[in-house]
CSV table of C-alpha atoms in Angstrom, one decimal:
chain,number,residue,atom,x,y,z
A,1,UNK,CA,32.7,12.7,-7.2
A,2,UNK,CA,35.3,15.1,-5.4
A,3,UNK,CA,39.4,14.5,-5.7
A,4,UNK,CA,41.4,14.0,-2.7
A,5,UNK,CA,45.2,14.6,-2.7
A,6,UNK,CA,45.9,11.4,-0.2
A,7,UNK,CA,44.4,8.4,-1.9
A,8,UNK,CA,46.5,6.1,0.4
A,9,UNK,CA,44.5,6.7,3.2
A,10,UNK,CA,41.5,7.6,1.5
A,11,UNK,CA,38.2,4.7,1.4
A,12,UNK,CA,35.3,5.4,-1.2
A,13,UNK,CA,32.0,4.7,-0.5
A,14,UNK,CA,28.5,5.1,-2.5
A,15,UNK,CA,26.2,7.7,-0.9
A,16,UNK,CA,26.1,11.1,0.5
A,17,UNK,CA,28.2,12.2,3.5
A,18,UNK,CA,26.5,10.7,6.8
A,19,UNK,CA,25.4,7.8,4.6
A,20,UNK,CA,25.7,4.4,6.6
A,21,UNK,CA,28.4,3.4,4.5
A,22,UNK,CA,30.3,6.5,5.5
A,23,UNK,CA,29.5,5.6,9.0
A,24,UNK,CA,31.1,2.0,8.0
A,25,UNK,CA,34.0,3.9,6.5
A,26,UNK,CA,34.5,5.6,9.8
A,27,UNK,CA,34.1,2.8,12.1
A,28,UNK,CA,37.0,0.9,10.2
A,29,UNK,CA,39.4,3.5,9.0
A,30,UNK,CA,38.7,6.3,11.6
A,31,UNK,CA,41.7,8.2,10.3
A,32,UNK,CA,40.9,7.6,6.3
A,33,UNK,CA,39.5,10.6,4.6
A,34,UNK,CA,35.7,9.2,3.1
A,35,UNK,CA,35.4,9.7,-0.5
A,36,UNK,CA,31.5,9.9,-1.6
A,37,UNK,CA,30.6,8.3,-4.9
A,38,UNK,CA,27.6,8.5,-6.4
A,39,UNK,CA,27.1,5.1,-7.6
A,40,UNK,CA,28.7,1.6,-7.1
A,41,UNK,CA,30.5,1.7,-10.1
A,42,UNK,CA,32.1,5.2,-9.6
A,43,UNK,CA,32.8,3.8,-6.0
A,44,UNK,CA,35.0,1.0,-7.8
A,45,UNK,CA,36.3,3.3,-10.6
A,46,UNK,CA,37.5,5.7,-7.8
A,47,UNK,CA,40.0,2.9,-6.7
A,48,UNK,CA,40.9,2.0,-10.2
A,49,UNK,CA,41.9,5.6,-11.0
A,50,UNK,CA,43.8,6.2,-7.5
A,51,UNK,CA,41.9,8.5,-5.9
A,52,UNK,CA,41.0,5.9,-3.3
A,53,UNK,CA,43.1,3.0,-1.6
A,54,UNK,CA,39.6,1.1,-0.7
A,55,UNK,CA,36.0,0.9,-1.2
A,56,UNK,CA,33.3,0.1,1.5
A,57,UNK,CA,30.6,-2.1,-0.2
A,58,UNK,CA,27.3,-3.0,1.3
A,59,UNK,CA,26.2,-6.6,0.2
A,60,UNK,CA,23.4,-7.5,2.8
A,61,UNK,CA,21.1,-6.3,5.3
A,62,UNK,CA,19.9,-8.2,8.1
A,63,UNK,CA,16.4,-6.8,7.7
A,64,UNK,CA,16.5,-6.0,4.0
A,65,UNK,CA,18.3,-9.1,2.4
A,66,UNK,CA,20.4,-8.6,-0.7
A,67,UNK,CA,21.7,-5.0,-1.7
A,68,UNK,CA,20.5,-5.0,-5.4
A,69,UNK,CA,22.7,-5.3,-8.5
A,70,UNK,CA,26.0,-6.1,-6.1
A,71,UNK,CA,26.0,-9.9,-7.0
A,72,UNK,CA,26.5,-8.4,-10.9
A,73,UNK,CA,28.9,-6.2,-10.2
A,74,UNK,CA,31.2,-7.9,-7.8
A,75,UNK,CA,33.0,-10.2,-10.6
A,76,UNK,CA,33.1,-7.5,-12.9
A,77,UNK,CA,34.8,-4.6,-10.7
A,78,UNK,CA,38.0,-6.3,-11.3
A,79,UNK,CA,38.7,-5.9,-7.5
A,80,UNK,CA,39.5,-8.2,-4.4
A,81,UNK,CA,37.7,-8.4,-1.1
A,82,UNK,CA,40.1,-8.3,1.5
A,83,UNK,CA,37.9,-7.8,4.4
A,84,UNK,CA,34.5,-7.7,5.8
A,85,UNK,CA,32.7,-5.2,8.7
A,86,UNK,CA,29.4,-5.9,9.8
A,87,UNK,CA,27.6,-2.3,10.8
A,88,UNK,CA,24.6,-2.0,13.1
A,89,UNK,CA,22.1,0.1,11.8
A,90,UNK,CA,20.8,2.3,14.5
A,91,UNK,CA,18.3,5.0,12.8
A,92,UNK,CA,17.3,8.4,14.2
A,93,UNK,CA,15.0,10.6,13.6
A,94,UNK,CA,16.5,13.9,12.6
A,95,UNK,CA,14.7,17.5,12.4
A,96,UNK,CA,16.3,20.9,12.9
A,97,UNK,CA,17.4,22.8,15.9
A,98,UNK,CA,14.0,23.8,18.0
A,99,UNK,CA,11.8,21.4,16.4
A,100,UNK,CA,9.8,18.7,18.8
A,101,UNK,CA,8.3,15.7,18.1
A,102,UNK,CA,4.6,17.8,18.3
A,103,UNK,CA,6.1,19.6,15.2
A,104,UNK,CA,7.0,16.9,12.8
A,105,UNK,CA,3.9,15.9,10.1
A,106,UNK,CA,6.4,14.5,7.6
A,107,UNK,CA,9.4,12.0,7.7
A,108,UNK,CA,11.9,11.4,4.6
A,109,UNK,CA,13.8,8.8,3.9
A,110,UNK,CA,15.0,6.2,1.9
A,111,UNK,CA,12.4,3.2,1.2
A,112,UNK,CA,14.1,0.3,3.2
A,113,UNK,CA,14.8,2.9,6.5
A,114,UNK,CA,10.9,4.0,6.5
A,115,UNK,CA,9.9,0.4,6.4
A,116,UNK,CA,12.4,-0.6,9.3
A,117,UNK,CA,10.6,2.3,11.6
A,118,UNK,CA,7.3,1.5,10.8
A,119,UNK,CA,6.1,1.3,14.5
A,120,UNK,CA,7.7,4.9,15.3
A,121,UNK,CA,6.0,6.2,12.2
A,122,UNK,CA,2.6,5.0,13.1
A,123,UNK,CA,3.1,5.7,17.0
A,124,UNK,CA,3.7,9.6,16.1
A,125,UNK,CA,1.0,10.0,13.3
A,126,UNK,CA,3.5,11.1,10.7
A,127,UNK,CA,3.3,10.8,7.0
A,128,UNK,CA,6.5,8.7,5.2
A,129,UNK,CA,7.7,10.1,1.9
A,130,UNK,CA,10.4,7.9,0.0
A,131,UNK,CA,13.3,9.6,-0.9
A,132,UNK,CA,16.4,8.7,-2.7
A,133,UNK,CA,18.6,7.8,0.5
A,134,UNK,CA,19.1,8.4,4.2
A,135,UNK,CA,21.7,11.0,4.4
A,136,UNK,CA,20.1,12.7,1.3
A,137,UNK,CA,17.0,13.3,2.9
A,138,UNK,CA,18.7,14.7,5.9
A,139,UNK,CA,20.6,17.1,3.7
A,140,UNK,CA,17.2,18.3,2.6
A,141,UNK,CA,15.6,18.5,5.9
A,142,UNK,CA,18.4,21.0,6.9
A,143,UNK,CA,18.4,23.0,3.5
A,144,UNK,CA,14.8,23.5,4.0
A,145,UNK,CA,15.0,24.7,7.4
A,146,UNK,CA,11.1,23.2,8.1
A,147,UNK,CA,10.1,22.1,11.6
A,148,UNK,CA,7.7,20.0,10.5
A,149,UNK,CA,9.9,17.4,8.0
A,150,UNK,CA,12.0,15.1,9.5
A,151,UNK,CA,14.6,12.5,8.5
A,152,UNK,CA,15.4,9.2,9.4
A,153,UNK,CA,19.3,8.9,8.8
A,154,UNK,CA,22.3,8.0,11.0
A,155,UNK,CA,23.8,10.2,13.8
A,156,UNK,CA,26.6,10.7,11.4
A,157,UNK,CA,24.1,12.6,9.4
A,158,UNK,CA,23.0,14.8,12.0
A,159,UNK,CA,26.4,15.7,12.7
A,160,UNK,CA,27.1,16.3,9.2
A,161,UNK,CA,24.2,18.6,8.8
A,162,UNK,CA,23.7,20.3,11.7
A,163,UNK,CA,20.5,18.5,12.7
A,164,UNK,CA,19.1,17.2,16.2
A,165,UNK,CA,18.0,13.7,17.1
A,166,UNK,CA,14.6,13.7,18.6
A,167,UNK,CA,14.6,10.1,18.9
A,168,UNK,CA,17.1,7.7,18.9
A,169,UNK,CA,17.2,3.6,17.9
A,170,UNK,CA,13.9,3.8,16.2
A,171,UNK,CA,14.5,0.9,14.1
A,172,UNK,CA,11.5,-1.9,14.7
A,173,UNK,CA,14.3,-4.8,14.8
A,174,UNK,CA,17.0,-4.4,17.3
A,175,UNK,CA,19.4,-6.8,15.0
A,176,UNK,CA,19.4,-4.7,12.2
A,177,UNK,CA,23.0,-4.8,10.7
A,178,UNK,CA,24.3,-4.2,7.2
A,179,UNK,CA,27.7,-6.6,6.2
A,180,UNK,CA,30.0,-4.6,4.4
A,181,UNK,CA,33.1,-5.8,2.1
A,182,UNK,CA,36.5,-3.9,2.0
A,183,UNK,CA,37.9,-4.2,-1.8
A,184,UNK,CA,41.1,-3.4,-3.1
A,185,UNK,CA,43.1,-3.5,-6.4
A,186,UNK,CA,45.5,-6.1,-5.0
A,187,UNK,CA,44.6,-9.0,-3.3
A,188,UNK,CA,45.6,-9.2,0.4
A,189,UNK,CA,45.3,-12.7,1.5
A,190,UNK,CA,45.7,-13.8,5.1
A,191,UNK,CA,48.1,-16.5,5.9
A,192,UNK,CA,46.8,-20.1,6.3
A,193,UNK,CA,48.0,-20.3,9.6
A,194,UNK,CA,46.7,-16.7,10.7
A,195,UNK,CA,45.0,-16.6,14.5
A,196,UNK,CA,42.0,-15.3,13.0
A,197,UNK,CA,39.8,-17.7,10.6
A,198,UNK,CA,39.4,-17.1,7.1
A,199,UNK,CA,36.6,-16.5,4.8
A,200,UNK,CA,36.6,-17.5,0.8
A,201,UNK,CA,34.1,-15.8,-1.5
A,202,UNK,CA,33.9,-17.0,-5.0
A,203,UNK,CA,31.9,-17.3,-8.2
A,204,UNK,CA,31.1,-20.4,-10.2
A,205,UNK,CA,28.7,-21.7,-13.0
A,206,UNK,CA,27.8,-25.2,-13.1
A,207,UNK,CA,27.7,-27.3,-16.3
A,208,UNK,CA,24.4,-27.9,-17.6
A,209,UNK,CA,23.8,-31.2,-16.9
A,210,UNK,CA,21.2,-32.5,-14.4
A,211,UNK,CA,22.1,-32.6,-10.9
A,212,UNK,CA,25.1,-30.4,-11.5
A,213,UNK,CA,24.8,-27.9,-8.1
A,214,UNK,CA,24.0,-31.1,-6.1
A,215,UNK,CA,27.2,-32.9,-7.0
A,216,UNK,CA,29.3,-29.4,-7.1
A,217,UNK,CA,28.1,-28.7,-3.5
A,218,UNK,CA,28.9,-32.3,-2.8
A,219,UNK,CA,32.9,-31.8,-2.0
A,220,UNK,CA,32.3,-29.1,0.6
A,221,UNK,CA,29.5,-31.2,2.7
A,222,UNK,CA,32.0,-34.3,2.4
A,223,UNK,CA,34.9,-32.4,3.5
A,224,UNK,CA,33.3,-30.7,6.1
A,225,UNK,CA,33.5,-27.1,4.8
A,226,UNK,CA,31.1,-24.9,6.4
A,227,UNK,CA,28.9,-22.8,3.3
A,228,UNK,CA,27.7,-19.5,5.0
A,229,UNK,CA,26.2,-18.1,1.8
A,230,UNK,CA,25.0,-19.5,-1.6
A,231,UNK,CA,23.1,-17.1,-4.1
A,232,UNK,CA,22.2,-17.5,-7.7
A,233,UNK,CA,21.1,-15.1,-10.3
A,234,UNK,CA,20.4,-15.5,-13.8
A,235,UNK,CA,23.4,-14.6,-16.6
A,236,UNK,CA,23.2,-12.4,-19.4
A,237,UNK,CA,19.4,-12.7,-19.4
A,238,UNK,CA,19.1,-16.3,-20.3
A,239,UNK,CA,17.1,-18.5,-18.1
A,240,UNK,CA,18.9,-21.8,-18.6
A,241,UNK,CA,22.3,-20.3,-17.3
A,242,UNK,CA,22.6,-19.4,-13.5
A,243,UNK,CA,26.0,-18.1,-11.9
A,244,UNK,CA,26.6,-18.6,-8.0
A,245,UNK,CA,27.9,-16.2,-5.3
A,246,UNK,CA,29.3,-18.1,-2.5
A,247,UNK,CA,31.1,-18.2,0.9
A,248,UNK,CA,32.7,-20.9,3.0
A,249,UNK,CA,35.0,-20.9,6.1
A,250,UNK,CA,38.2,-21.6,5.5
A,251,UNK,CA,41.4,-20.8,3.7
A,252,UNK,CA,41.8,-22.2,-0.1
A,253,UNK,CA,45.4,-23.8,1.2
A,254,UNK,CA,43.5,-25.9,3.9
A,255,UNK,CA,43.4,-29.2,2.9
A,256,UNK,CA,39.5,-29.9,3.0
A,257,UNK,CA,38.6,-26.3,1.3
A,258,UNK,CA,41.4,-27.4,-1.5
A,259,UNK,CA,39.6,-31.0,-1.8
A,260,UNK,CA,36.4,-29.3,-2.3
A,261,UNK,CA,37.2,-26.8,-4.7
A,262,UNK,CA,38.9,-29.3,-6.7
A,263,UNK,CA,35.2,-31.4,-6.8
A,264,UNK,CA,33.6,-27.8,-7.5
A,265,UNK,CA,36.1,-27.2,-10.6
A,266,UNK,CA,34.8,-30.6,-11.9
A,267,UNK,CA,31.5,-29.6,-12.4
A,268,UNK,CA,31.5,-26.3,-13.0
A,269,UNK,CA,32.4,-24.3,-16.3
A,270,UNK,CA,34.0,-21.4,-14.3
A,271,UNK,CA,35.3,-20.8,-10.7
A,272,UNK,CA,36.5,-17.6,-9.7
A,273,UNK,CA,37.7,-16.5,-6.1
A,274,UNK,CA,36.6,-12.9,-5.5
A,275,UNK,CA,38.8,-12.7,-2.2
A,276,UNK,CA,40.3,-14.7,1.2
A,277,UNK,CA,39.7,-12.2,4.2
A,278,UNK,CA,40.0,-12.3,8.0
A,279,UNK,CA,36.6,-13.4,9.4
A,280,UNK,CA,34.8,-10.6,11.3
A,281,UNK,CA,34.2,-11.3,15.1
A,282,UNK,CA,30.2,-10.7,14.5
A,283,UNK,CA,30.1,-14.0,12.6
A,284,UNK,CA,30.8,-15.8,16.0
A,285,UNK,CA,29.1,-13.6,18.2
A,286,UNK,CA,26.2,-13.7,16.2
A,287,UNK,CA,26.4,-17.8,15.9
A,288,UNK,CA,26.8,-17.6,19.5
A,289,UNK,CA,23.6,-15.8,20.4
A,290,UNK,CA,21.9,-18.6,18.1
A,291,UNK,CA,23.4,-21.6,20.2
A,292,UNK,CA,22.4,-20.0,23.9
């Protein structure tokens, strides 16, 4: 993890230069320096050590689902969610300059990227090889200089490693989108009367009594609070205890949200708000698309 002399205008991300997380950093903070980190833990640590102001963390993909381990790391990070970003994932088939589609025999990329581009891989009759990540695959293709090897990665990876895109937007699903959380050491809570609606993300554990989850969730239903995420996972290896990651649309100071949280706390052992932040416009665009 490289050091930077301007942490106030630096955002950390997990992955190699040219990764989709790097692309998200550039989209949200075009004037910031993007700091690549080897792991999610290193990304959080970069902020805690003062090397970066923010961290860009992927949490969900519309095709691959939840990003592994994030639900364990978020409550332990000691950081706050201050924003969200939805990044379209547009895969490119990248090769060294001078290569053509007819030259390509092998394609390297992350297992999810390969799975998201099955149609093109099958159409071209090339052999997929699983690699650690998309941007790293692009870097390796550039280093080898072999016209028969391609990578599936972002357009930014092509720019970063001097590759050319033989075919753009090769993902099977056009809705392929990754949701990122923007995190910081200090909470930045929007005012309750903000023009942009708020989202509240929180963790909780229910009491070990019958129908505890049903009763805990009842307050959100009766108070008309829209819950957009509810995920469970095992706590500390004990199959009898579960922790939940949840999101609702609304601000904790809104009367209906406040009443729902009061009921949640009555039936829960622990409730921790991870962040209150402005809702991204994509939420409403996607909803409108479903209603059309």
